[in-house]
Amino acid sequence: MEDAREEKPLKGFSERLTLGITRILESLPGVIDVRFAEREPAEKRCLLSWEQKNNCVLPEDLRDFYLTTDGFTLTWNANLENEPVPVGCMVINSVARLRLLAQSNIYSLPSAPTLADLDFEEAFEGSEGHEEPHFDSRSRIFELDSCGGNGRVCLVYQNCTPGDVAQQSEIWFLDRSLYWHFLTSSFTAYYRLMITHLGLPEWQYTFTPYGPSPQAKQWASLYQPLTFHGDPHLDPAGEPFLNKLDPAKAFRGKAKPAAPKKKQPAQAPASGGAAAKGQGATGRQSVNKR
């Protein structure tokens, strides 16, 4: 009885933390193995140690998040032909893994360039008027999510001065080409954005000029049609149209179409047949006379 009482509040806490996304995912067709890793809250001394070590002040909402849970991990799979396929992944690094973006050489060779050497002076069109981060001492960049190797979601402090404490931060996305793309001005906004996109593959590329890959677009159109298309599709009754496609049926091989039936030759009309017989008889009579 005591275990049941403890499990119920814990389940309610995880649902509030995930904004009920686990129940939504489990109700989607073909979604299996929805797993949320519960973690203990981070200690205050760890947060203070991080701030002193990196000379930065954690945003208030991110601090409250870490005092609730030291990191976040939620994954889910899709069932395709009775085989689990990893699809969704939502990750927020723990305090211990909230590290500076690597400033060392990209390659192991001594003469290899660093990230600071590859910094772009001109603003990219994806920044939308925001000042882009720099890989040198002007910015302090910390990795929130490695995005499975498809980029980096970073907590960025801009206009930093050596020796001064950095306080203002934003959330940016660094793609595989080392271009920066602004996401949100607060951690809370990014957290809701991550939940809304269900942790789908490459969802951060939705905020880039070139967008996600074709395969990622297929997953997005299957499991997140309203947000992906932007404008909700409404049926005649005015209700949002939800995608009820079953992936177990959608990815099956196409059935061979039935062979078309051959058309039978049309029969000649009765009058035409009688005239033809008369001509045949006249022809035979002329031959006999000759």
PDB file of C-alpha atoms in Angstrom:
ATOM      1  CA  MET A   1       0.000   0.000   0.000  1.00  0.00           C
ATOM      2  CA  GLU A   2       2.801   2.441   0.880  1.00  0.00           C
ATOM      3  CA  ASP A   3       4.585   1.703  -2.430  1.00  0.00           C
ATOM      4  CA  ALA A   4       1.377   2.442  -4.343  1.00  0.00           C
ATOM      5  CA  ARG A   5       0.955   5.736  -2.480  1.00  0.00           C
ATOM      6  CA  GLU A   6       4.524   6.764  -3.319  1.00  0.00           C
ATOM      7  CA  GLU A   7       4.205   5.711  -6.967  1.00  0.00           C
ATOM      8  CA  LYS A   8       1.060   7.781  -7.590  1.00  0.00           C
ATOM      9  CA  PRO A   9       2.546  11.168  -6.569  1.00  0.00           C
ATOM     10  CA  LEU A  10       5.740  10.323  -8.488  1.00  0.00           C
ATOM     11  CA  LYS A  11       3.749   9.593 -11.645  1.00  0.00           C
ATOM     12  CA  GLY A  12       1.828  12.835 -11.247  1.00  0.00           C
ATOM     13  CA  PHE A  13       5.098  14.735 -10.831  1.00  0.00           C
ATOM     14  CA  SER A  14       6.587  13.245 -14.009  1.00  0.00           C
ATOM     15  CA  GLU A  15       3.414  14.108 -15.960  1.00  0.00           C
ATOM     16  CA  ARG A  16       3.606  17.722 -14.807  1.00  0.00           C
ATOM     17  CA  LEU A  17       7.292  17.867 -15.670  1.00  0.00           C
ATOM     18  CA  THR A  18       6.726  16.460 -19.169  1.00  0.00           C
ATOM     19  CA  LEU A  19       3.535  18.528 -19.648  1.00  0.00           C
ATOM     20  CA  GLY A  20       1.615  15.288 -20.230  1.00  0.00           C
ATOM     21  CA  ILE A  21       3.541  14.481 -23.405  1.00  0.00           C
ATOM     22  CA  THR A  22       3.983  10.819 -22.436  1.00  0.00           C
ATOM     23  CA  ARG A  23       0.224  10.192 -22.555  1.00  0.00           C
ATOM     24  CA  ILE A  24      -0.043  12.009 -25.880  1.00  0.00           C
ATOM     25  CA  LEU A  25       2.760   9.931 -27.392  1.00  0.00           C
ATOM     26  CA  GLU A  26       1.286   6.663 -26.152  1.00  0.00           C
ATOM     27  CA  SER A  27      -2.016   7.535 -27.839  1.00  0.00           C
ATOM     28  CA  LEU A  28      -0.394   8.056 -31.260  1.00  0.00           C
ATOM     29  CA  PRO A  29      -0.599   5.140 -33.733  1.00  0.00           C
ATOM     30  CA  GLY A  30       2.527   3.031 -33.938  1.00  0.00           C
ATOM     31  CA  VAL A  31       4.345   4.692 -30.999  1.00  0.00           C
ATOM     32  CA  ILE A  32       5.904   2.244 -28.541  1.00  0.00           C
ATOM     33  CA  ASP A  33       8.508   2.250 -25.743  1.00  0.00           C
ATOM     34  CA  VAL A  34       7.894   5.762 -24.404  1.00  0.00           C
ATOM     35  CA  ARG A  35      10.557   6.069 -21.728  1.00  0.00           C
ATOM     36  CA  PHE A  36      11.191   8.967 -19.369  1.00  0.00           C
ATOM     37  CA  ALA A  37      14.312   8.818 -17.206  1.00  0.00           C
ATOM     38  CA  GLU A  38      13.493  10.211 -13.757  1.00  0.00           C
ATOM     39  CA  ARG A  39      16.370  11.966 -12.029  1.00  0.00           C
ATOM     40  CA  GLU A  40      17.056  13.460  -8.638  1.00  0.00           C
ATOM     41  CA  PRO A  41      17.169  17.262  -8.280  1.00  0.00           C
ATOM     42  CA  ALA A  42      20.560  18.938  -8.528  1.00  0.00           C
ATOM     43  CA  GLU A  43      22.068  20.264  -5.327  1.00  0.00           C
ATOM     44  CA  LYS A  44      22.371  24.015  -4.831  1.00  0.00           C
ATOM     45  CA  ARG A  45      26.083  23.738  -4.162  1.00  0.00           C
ATOM     46  CA  CYS A  46      26.543  22.155  -7.601  1.00  0.00           C
ATOM     47  CA  LEU A  47      24.795  25.107  -9.237  1.00  0.00           C
ATOM     48  CA  LEU A  48      26.872  27.607  -7.271  1.00  0.00           C
ATOM     49  CA  SER A  49      30.034  25.701  -8.151  1.00  0.00           C
ATOM     50  CA  TRP A  50      29.093  25.785 -11.851  1.00  0.00           C
ATOM     51  CA  GLU A  51      28.480  29.538 -11.764  1.00  0.00           C
ATOM     52  CA  GLN A  52      31.773  30.246  -9.999  1.00  0.00           C
ATOM     53  CA  LYS A  53      33.745  27.966 -12.303  1.00  0.00           C
ATOM     54  CA  ASN A  54      32.313  29.435 -15.545  1.00  0.00           C
ATOM     55  CA  ASN A  55      31.843  33.006 -14.281  1.00  0.00           C
ATOM     56  CA  CYS A  56      28.210  32.968 -15.454  1.00  0.00           C
ATOM     57  CA  VAL A  57      24.835  33.312 -13.745  1.00  0.00           C
ATOM     58  CA  LEU A  58      22.341  30.604 -14.629  1.00  0.00           C
ATOM     59  CA  PRO A  59      18.968  31.911 -15.880  1.00  0.00           C
ATOM     60  CA  GLU A  60      16.262  31.790 -13.240  1.00  0.00           C
ATOM     61  CA  ASP A  61      14.107  29.299 -15.152  1.00  0.00           C
ATOM     62  CA  LEU A  62      17.034  26.981 -15.889  1.00  0.00           C
ATOM     63  CA  ARG A  63      18.085  27.107 -12.234  1.00  0.00           C
ATOM     64  CA  ASP A  64      14.565  26.149 -11.144  1.00  0.00           C
ATOM     65  CA  PHE A  65      14.600  23.334 -13.703  1.00  0.00           C
ATOM     66  CA  TYR A  66      17.830  21.871 -12.311  1.00  0.00           C
ATOM     67  CA  LEU A  67      16.492  22.174  -8.757  1.00  0.00           C
ATOM     68  CA  THR A  68      13.580  20.017  -9.940  1.00  0.00           C
ATOM     69  CA  THR A  69      15.492  17.452 -12.004  1.00  0.00           C
ATOM     70  CA  ASP A  70      19.180  17.226 -12.876  1.00  0.00           C
ATOM     71  CA  GLY A  71      18.693  16.853 -16.616  1.00  0.00           C
ATOM     72  CA  PHE A  72      15.980  15.468 -18.853  1.00  0.00           C
ATOM     73  CA  THR A  73      15.770  12.437 -21.157  1.00  0.00           C
ATOM     74  CA  LEU A  74      12.657  11.145 -22.943  1.00  0.00           C
ATOM     75  CA  THR A  75      12.772   8.717 -25.857  1.00  0.00           C
ATOM     76  CA  TRP A  76      10.196   6.829 -27.941  1.00  0.00           C
ATOM     77  CA  ASN A  77      10.165   4.368 -30.818  1.00  0.00           C
ATOM     78  CA  ALA A  78       7.896   3.625 -33.764  1.00  0.00           C
ATOM     79  CA  ASN A  79       6.660   0.132 -34.586  1.00  0.00           C
ATOM     80  CA  LEU A  80       7.343  -0.636 -38.254  1.00  0.00           C
ATOM     81  CA  GLU A  81       6.639  -4.209 -39.358  1.00  0.00           C
ATOM     82  CA  ASN A  82       6.887  -5.389 -35.738  1.00  0.00           C
ATOM     83  CA  GLU A  83      10.369  -3.860 -35.397  1.00  0.00           C
ATOM     84  CA  PRO A  84      11.092  -0.930 -33.022  1.00  0.00           C
ATOM     85  CA  VAL A  85      12.659   2.043 -34.785  1.00  0.00           C
ATOM     86  CA  PRO A  86      14.125   4.870 -32.616  1.00  0.00           C
ATOM     87  CA  VAL A  87      12.462   8.142 -33.570  1.00  0.00           C
ATOM     88  CA  GLY A  88      11.950  10.695 -30.784  1.00  0.00           C
ATOM     89  CA  CYS A  89      14.568  11.950 -28.342  1.00  0.00           C
ATOM     90  CA  MET A  90      14.371  14.904 -25.947  1.00  0.00           C
ATOM     91  CA  VAL A  91      17.493  15.718 -23.950  1.00  0.00           C
ATOM     92  CA  ILE A  92      18.610  18.445 -21.553  1.00  0.00           C
ATOM     93  CA  ASN A  93      22.125  17.860 -20.249  1.00  0.00           C
ATOM     94  CA  SER A  94      22.696  17.620 -16.519  1.00  0.00           C
ATOM     95  CA  VAL A  95      24.678  20.284 -14.661  1.00  0.00           C
ATOM     96  CA  ALA A  96      27.799  18.138 -14.827  1.00  0.00           C
ATOM     97  CA  ARG A  97      27.444  17.854 -18.624  1.00  0.00           C
ATOM     98  CA  LEU A  98      26.651  21.549 -19.152  1.00  0.00           C
ATOM     99  CA  ARG A  99      30.144  22.225 -20.455  1.00  0.00           C
ATOM    100  CA  LEU A 100      31.773  24.831 -22.636  1.00  0.00           C
ATOM    101  CA  LEU A 101      31.670  24.061 -26.324  1.00  0.00           C
ATOM    102  CA  ALA A 102      35.002  22.463 -27.235  1.00  0.00           C
ATOM    103  CA  GLN A 103      37.611  25.130 -27.935  1.00  0.00           C
ATOM    104  CA  SER A 104      40.354  22.625 -28.667  1.00  0.00           C
ATOM    105  CA  ASN A 105      41.495  21.573 -32.121  1.00  0.00           C
ATOM    106  CA  ILE A 106      38.844  19.880 -34.211  1.00  0.00           C
ATOM    107  CA  TYR A 107      41.382  17.316 -35.331  1.00  0.00           C
ATOM    108  CA  SER A 108      44.260  15.816 -33.428  1.00  0.00           C
ATOM    109  CA  LEU A 109      46.873  17.410 -35.695  1.00  0.00           C
ATOM    110  CA  PRO A 110      48.770  20.336 -34.114  1.00  0.00           C
ATOM    111  CA  SER A 111      48.188  22.606 -37.124  1.00  0.00           C
ATOM    112  CA  ALA A 112      44.448  21.914 -37.355  1.00  0.00           C
ATOM    113  CA  PRO A 113      42.139  24.967 -37.051  1.00  0.00           C
ATOM    114  CA  THR A 114      40.112  25.672 -33.941  1.00  0.00           C
ATOM    115  CA  LEU A 115      36.489  26.804 -33.762  1.00  0.00           C
ATOM    116  CA  ALA A 116      37.720  30.361 -33.221  1.00  0.00           C
ATOM    117  CA  ASP A 117      39.634  30.157 -36.513  1.00  0.00           C
ATOM    118  CA  LEU A 118      36.412  29.167 -38.301  1.00  0.00           C
ATOM    119  CA  ASP A 119      34.365  32.022 -36.841  1.00  0.00           C
ATOM    120  CA  PHE A 120      32.253  34.000 -39.330  1.00  0.00           C
ATOM    121  CA  GLU A 121      32.326  37.785 -39.151  1.00  0.00           C
ATOM    122  CA  GLU A 122      29.287  38.327 -41.373  1.00  0.00           C
ATOM    123  CA  ALA A 123      25.834  37.572 -40.009  1.00  0.00           C
ATOM    124  CA  PHE A 124      23.978  34.642 -41.539  1.00  0.00           C
ATOM    125  CA  GLU A 125      20.418  35.102 -42.784  1.00  0.00           C
ATOM    126  CA  GLY A 126      19.108  32.609 -40.215  1.00  0.00           C
ATOM    127  CA  SER A 127      19.970  34.893 -37.273  1.00  0.00           C
ATOM    128  CA  GLU A 128      16.848  37.075 -37.886  1.00  0.00           C
ATOM    129  CA  GLY A 129      18.435  40.291 -36.671  1.00  0.00           C
ATOM    130  CA  HIS A 130      20.007  38.768 -33.541  1.00  0.00           C
ATOM    131  CA  GLU A 131      23.703  39.155 -32.936  1.00  0.00           C
ATOM    132  CA  GLU A 132      25.278  35.790 -33.599  1.00  0.00           C
ATOM    133  CA  PRO A 133      27.525  34.074 -31.054  1.00  0.00           C
ATOM    134  CA  HIS A 134      31.274  33.913 -31.544  1.00  0.00           C
ATOM    135  CA  PHE A 135      33.637  31.068 -30.798  1.00  0.00           C
ATOM    136  CA  ASP A 136      36.181  33.366 -29.172  1.00  0.00           C
ATOM    137  CA  SER A 137      36.117  35.109 -25.775  1.00  0.00           C
ATOM    138  CA  ARG A 138      33.246  37.400 -26.830  1.00  0.00           C
ATOM    139  CA  SER A 139      30.771  34.578 -26.139  1.00  0.00           C
ATOM    140  CA  ARG A 140      30.507  31.776 -23.615  1.00  0.00           C
ATOM    141  CA  ILE A 141      28.760  28.777 -25.117  1.00  0.00           C
ATOM    142  CA  PHE A 142      27.485  25.750 -23.204  1.00  0.00           C
ATOM    143  CA  GLU A 143      26.004  22.616 -24.743  1.00  0.00           C
ATOM    144  CA  LEU A 144      22.440  21.726 -23.711  1.00  0.00           C
ATOM    145  CA  ASP A 145      21.832  18.952 -26.262  1.00  0.00           C
ATOM    146  CA  SER A 146      24.098  17.218 -28.788  1.00  0.00           C
ATOM    147  CA  CYS A 147      21.072  16.445 -31.040  1.00  0.00           C
ATOM    148  CA  GLY A 148      22.397  12.991 -31.898  1.00  0.00           C
ATOM    149  CA  GLY A 149      25.248  14.459 -33.942  1.00  0.00           C
ATOM    150  CA  ASN A 150      22.935  16.613 -36.092  1.00  0.00           C
ATOM    151  CA  GLY A 151      24.024  19.856 -34.448  1.00  0.00           C
ATOM    152  CA  ARG A 152      24.190  21.466 -31.019  1.00  0.00           C
ATOM    153  CA  VAL A 153      21.611  23.294 -28.901  1.00  0.00           C
ATOM    154  CA  CYS A 154      23.555  25.763 -26.794  1.00  0.00           C
ATOM    155  CA  LEU A 155      23.084  28.149 -23.886  1.00  0.00           C
ATOM    156  CA  VAL A 156      24.888  31.281 -25.103  1.00  0.00           C
ATOM    157  CA  TYR A 157      26.134  34.303 -23.152  1.00  0.00           C
ATOM    158  CA  GLN A 158      26.913  37.223 -25.475  1.00  0.00           C
ATOM    159  CA  ASN A 159      29.166  40.292 -25.196  1.00  0.00           C
ATOM    160  CA  CYS A 160      31.327  38.732 -22.508  1.00  0.00           C
ATOM    161  CA  THR A 161      34.338  40.484 -21.005  1.00  0.00           C
ATOM    162  CA  PRO A 162      37.152  38.492 -19.382  1.00  0.00           C
ATOM    163  CA  GLY A 163      36.861  38.732 -15.610  1.00  0.00           C
ATOM    164  CA  ASP A 164      33.229  39.938 -15.613  1.00  0.00           C
ATOM    165  CA  VAL A 165      30.238  37.800 -14.681  1.00  0.00           C
ATOM    166  CA  ALA A 166      27.957  37.048 -17.655  1.00  0.00           C
ATOM    167  CA  GLN A 167      24.237  37.258 -16.883  1.00  0.00           C
ATOM    168  CA  GLN A 168      22.139  37.524 -20.074  1.00  0.00           C
ATOM    169  CA  SER A 169      21.717  34.277 -22.043  1.00  0.00           C
ATOM    170  CA  GLU A 170      19.836  32.938 -25.073  1.00  0.00           C
ATOM    171  CA  ILE A 171      19.239  29.548 -26.683  1.00  0.00           C
ATOM    172  CA  TRP A 172      20.867  29.025 -30.098  1.00  0.00           C
ATOM    173  CA  PHE A 173      21.229  26.117 -32.507  1.00  0.00           C
ATOM    174  CA  LEU A 174      24.577  25.365 -34.148  1.00  0.00           C
ATOM    175  CA  ASP A 175      24.104  23.255 -37.271  1.00  0.00           C
ATOM    176  CA  ARG A 176      26.583  20.832 -38.832  1.00  0.00           C
ATOM    177  CA  SER A 177      27.979  23.585 -41.051  1.00  0.00           C
ATOM    178  CA  LEU A 178      28.845  25.686 -37.973  1.00  0.00           C
ATOM    179  CA  TYR A 179      26.141  28.266 -38.750  1.00  0.00           C
ATOM    180  CA  TRP A 180      24.171  29.761 -35.869  1.00  0.00           C
ATOM    181  CA  HIS A 181      20.356  29.924 -35.738  1.00  0.00           C
ATOM    182  CA  PHE A 182      18.427  31.721 -33.016  1.00  0.00           C
ATOM    183  CA  LEU A 183      15.833  29.592 -31.199  1.00  0.00           C
ATOM    184  CA  THR A 184      14.488  31.333 -28.076  1.00  0.00           C
ATOM    185  CA  SER A 185      15.403  34.047 -25.596  1.00  0.00           C
ATOM    186  CA  SER A 186      14.629  31.891 -22.540  1.00  0.00           C
ATOM    187  CA  PHE A 187      15.020  28.294 -21.450  1.00  0.00           C
ATOM    188  CA  THR A 188      11.295  27.954 -20.675  1.00  0.00           C
ATOM    189  CA  ALA A 189      10.389  28.856 -24.256  1.00  0.00           C
ATOM    190  CA  TYR A 190      12.894  26.332 -25.604  1.00  0.00           C
ATOM    191  CA  TYR A 191      11.614  23.608 -23.259  1.00  0.00           C
ATOM    192  CA  ARG A 192       8.049  24.096 -24.512  1.00  0.00           C
ATOM    193  CA  LEU A 193       9.338  24.120 -28.075  1.00  0.00           C
ATOM    194  CA  MET A 194      11.093  20.802 -27.537  1.00  0.00           C
ATOM    195  CA  ILE A 195       7.970  19.232 -26.039  1.00  0.00           C
ATOM    196  CA  THR A 196       5.780  20.598 -28.846  1.00  0.00           C
ATOM    197  CA  HIS A 197       7.998  19.026 -31.512  1.00  0.00           C
ATOM    198  CA  LEU A 198       7.886  15.650 -29.684  1.00  0.00           C
ATOM    199  CA  GLY A 199      11.669  15.342 -29.920  1.00  0.00           C
ATOM    200  CA  LEU A 200      11.386  14.376 -33.601  1.00  0.00           C
ATOM    201  CA  PRO A 201      14.615  13.969 -35.592  1.00  0.00           C
ATOM    202  CA  GLU A 202      16.180  17.251 -36.717  1.00  0.00           C
ATOM    203  CA  TRP A 203      13.264  19.343 -35.458  1.00  0.00           C
ATOM    204  CA  GLN A 204      15.691  22.204 -34.737  1.00  0.00           C
ATOM    205  CA  TYR A 205      16.295  22.527 -38.496  1.00  0.00           C
ATOM    206  CA  THR A 206      12.726  23.816 -38.818  1.00  0.00           C
ATOM    207  CA  PHE A 207      14.201  27.151 -37.672  1.00  0.00           C
ATOM    208  CA  THR A 208      16.848  27.203 -40.393  1.00  0.00           C
ATOM    209  CA  PRO A 209      16.459  28.499 -43.976  1.00  0.00           C
ATOM    210  CA  TYR A 210      16.994  25.021 -45.451  1.00  0.00           C
ATOM    211  CA  GLY A 211      14.868  22.943 -43.069  1.00  0.00           C
ATOM    212  CA  PRO A 212      15.187  19.288 -42.025  1.00  0.00           C
ATOM    213  CA  SER A 213      16.014  16.364 -44.282  1.00  0.00           C
ATOM    214  CA  PRO A 214      13.286  14.650 -46.368  1.00  0.00           C
ATOM    215  CA  GLN A 215      13.229  11.672 -44.015  1.00  0.00           C
ATOM    216  CA  ALA A 216      12.781  13.953 -40.982  1.00  0.00           C
ATOM    217  CA  LYS A 217       9.960  15.749 -42.810  1.00  0.00           C
ATOM    218  CA  GLN A 218       8.189  12.427 -43.295  1.00  0.00           C
ATOM    219  CA  TRP A 219       8.336  11.680 -39.571  1.00  0.00           C
ATOM    220  CA  ALA A 220       7.110  15.211 -38.814  1.00  0.00           C
ATOM    221  CA  SER A 221       4.168  14.964 -41.206  1.00  0.00           C
ATOM    222  CA  LEU A 222       3.210  11.597 -39.714  1.00  0.00           C
ATOM    223  CA  TYR A 223       3.352  12.457 -36.014  1.00  0.00           C
ATOM    224  CA  GLN A 224       3.079  16.230 -35.892  1.00  0.00           C
ATOM    225  CA  PRO A 225       0.959  17.486 -38.773  1.00  0.00           C
ATOM    226  CA  LEU A 226      -0.489  20.649 -37.209  1.00  0.00           C
ATOM    227  CA  THR A 227       2.712  22.248 -35.989  1.00  0.00           C
ATOM    228  CA  PHE A 228       4.725  21.029 -38.961  1.00  0.00           C
ATOM    229  CA  HIS A 229       2.397  22.510 -41.600  1.00  0.00           C
ATOM    230  CA  GLY A 230       1.970  25.728 -39.626  1.00  0.00           C
ATOM    231  CA  ASP A 231      -1.703  26.341 -40.469  1.00  0.00           C
ATOM    232  CA  PRO A 232      -4.103  23.826 -38.900  1.00  0.00           C
ATOM    233  CA  HIS A 233      -6.285  21.998 -41.390  1.00  0.00           C
ATOM    234  CA  LEU A 234      -9.941  22.233 -40.469  1.00  0.00           C
ATOM    235  CA  ASP A 235     -12.712  19.895 -41.454  1.00  0.00           C
ATOM    236  CA  PRO A 236     -16.172  21.181 -42.440  1.00  0.00           C
ATOM    237  CA  ALA A 237     -17.273  21.076 -38.795  1.00  0.00           C
ATOM    238  CA  GLY A 238     -14.446  23.448 -37.841  1.00  0.00           C
ATOM    239  CA  GLU A 239     -12.475  20.885 -35.850  1.00  0.00           C
ATOM    240  CA  PRO A 240      -8.717  20.444 -36.353  1.00  0.00           C
ATOM    241  CA  PHE A 241      -7.866  17.598 -38.692  1.00  0.00           C
ATOM    242  CA  LEU A 242      -5.635  15.034 -37.005  1.00  0.00           C
ATOM    243  CA  ASN A 243      -3.505  12.558 -38.857  1.00  0.00           C
ATOM    244  CA  LYS A 244      -4.914   9.098 -38.128  1.00  0.00           C
ATOM    245  CA  LEU A 245      -2.601   7.255 -40.477  1.00  0.00           C
ATOM    246  CA  ASP A 246      -1.484   3.883 -39.142  1.00  0.00           C
ATOM    247  CA  PRO A 247       2.263   3.456 -39.868  1.00  0.00           C
ATOM    248  CA  ALA A 248       1.898  -0.337 -39.729  1.00  0.00           C
ATOM    249  CA  LYS A 249      -0.277  -0.089 -42.833  1.00  0.00           C
ATOM    250  CA  ALA A 250       1.396   2.924 -44.431  1.00  0.00           C
ATOM    251  CA  PHE A 251       4.783   1.257 -44.825  1.00  0.00           C
ATOM    252  CA  ARG A 252       3.554  -2.049 -46.211  1.00  0.00           C
ATOM    253  CA  GLY A 253       4.380  -3.014 -49.770  1.00  0.00           C
ATOM    254  CA  LYS A 254       1.916  -1.928 -52.395  1.00  0.00           C
ATOM    255  CA  ALA A 255      -0.469  -4.612 -53.660  1.00  0.00           C
ATOM    256  CA  LYS A 256      -0.184  -5.477 -57.348  1.00  0.00           C
ATOM    257  CA  PRO A 257      -3.016  -3.894 -59.350  1.00  0.00           C
ATOM    258  CA  ALA A 258      -5.463  -6.305 -60.964  1.00  0.00           C
ATOM    259  CA  ALA A 259      -4.902  -6.925 -64.672  1.00  0.00           C
ATOM    260  CA  PRO A 260      -7.408  -4.975 -66.795  1.00  0.00           C
ATOM    261  CA  LYS A 261     -10.087  -7.057 -68.516  1.00  0.00           C
ATOM    262  CA  LYS A 262      -9.787  -7.388 -72.289  1.00  0.00           C
ATOM    263  CA  LYS A 263     -12.586  -5.804 -74.211  1.00  0.00           C
ATOM    264  CA  GLN A 264     -14.589  -8.225 -76.367  1.00  0.00           C
ATOM    265  CA  PRO A 265     -15.118  -7.221 -80.039  1.00  0.00           C
ATOM    266  CA  ALA A 266     -18.472  -5.635 -80.648  1.00  0.00           C
ATOM    267  CA  GLN A 267     -20.993  -7.765 -82.560  1.00  0.00           C
ATOM    268  CA  ALA A 268     -22.259  -6.488 -85.910  1.00  0.00           C
ATOM    269  CA  PRO A 269     -25.920  -5.416 -85.978  1.00  0.00           C
ATOM    270  CA  ALA A 270     -28.525  -7.786 -87.495  1.00  0.00           C
ATOM    271  CA  SER A 271     -29.227  -5.609 -90.554  1.00  0.00           C
ATOM    272  CA  GLY A 272     -25.534  -5.394 -91.346  1.00  0.00           C
ATOM    273  CA  GLY A 273     -25.233  -9.183 -91.074  1.00  0.00           C
ATOM    274  CA  ALA A 274     -28.119  -9.786 -93.505  1.00  0.00           C
ATOM    275  CA  ALA A 275     -26.623  -7.368 -96.065  1.00  0.00           C
ATOM    276  CA  ALA A 276     -23.280  -9.117 -95.798  1.00  0.00           C
ATOM    277  CA  LYS A 277     -24.914 -12.508 -96.425  1.00  0.00           C
ATOM    278  CA  GLY A 278     -26.752 -11.141 -99.484  1.00  0.00           C
ATOM    279  CA  GLN A 279     -23.526  -9.792-100.959  1.00  0.00           C
ATOM    280  CA  GLY A 280     -21.876 -13.153-100.405  1.00  0.00           C
ATOM    281  CA  ALA A 281     -24.631 -15.028-102.222  1.00  0.00           C
ATOM    282  CA  THR A 282     -24.543 -12.590-105.190  1.00  0.00           C
ATOM    283  CA  GLY A 283     -20.817 -13.069-105.473  1.00  0.00           C
ATOM    284  CA  ARG A 284     -21.148 -16.862-105.617  1.00  0.00           C
ATOM    285  CA  GLN A 285     -23.806 -16.694-108.351  1.00  0.00           C
ATOM    286  CA  SER A 286     -21.611 -14.484-110.569  1.00  0.00           C
ATOM    287  CA  VAL A 287     -18.731 -16.922-110.220  1.00  0.00           C
ATOM    288  CA  ASN A 288     -20.917 -19.899-111.258  1.00  0.00           C
ATOM    289  CA  LYS A 289     -22.108 -18.090-114.406  1.00  0.00           C
ATOM    290  CA  ARG A 290     -18.557 -17.471-115.471  1.00  0.00           C
TER     291      ARG A 290
END
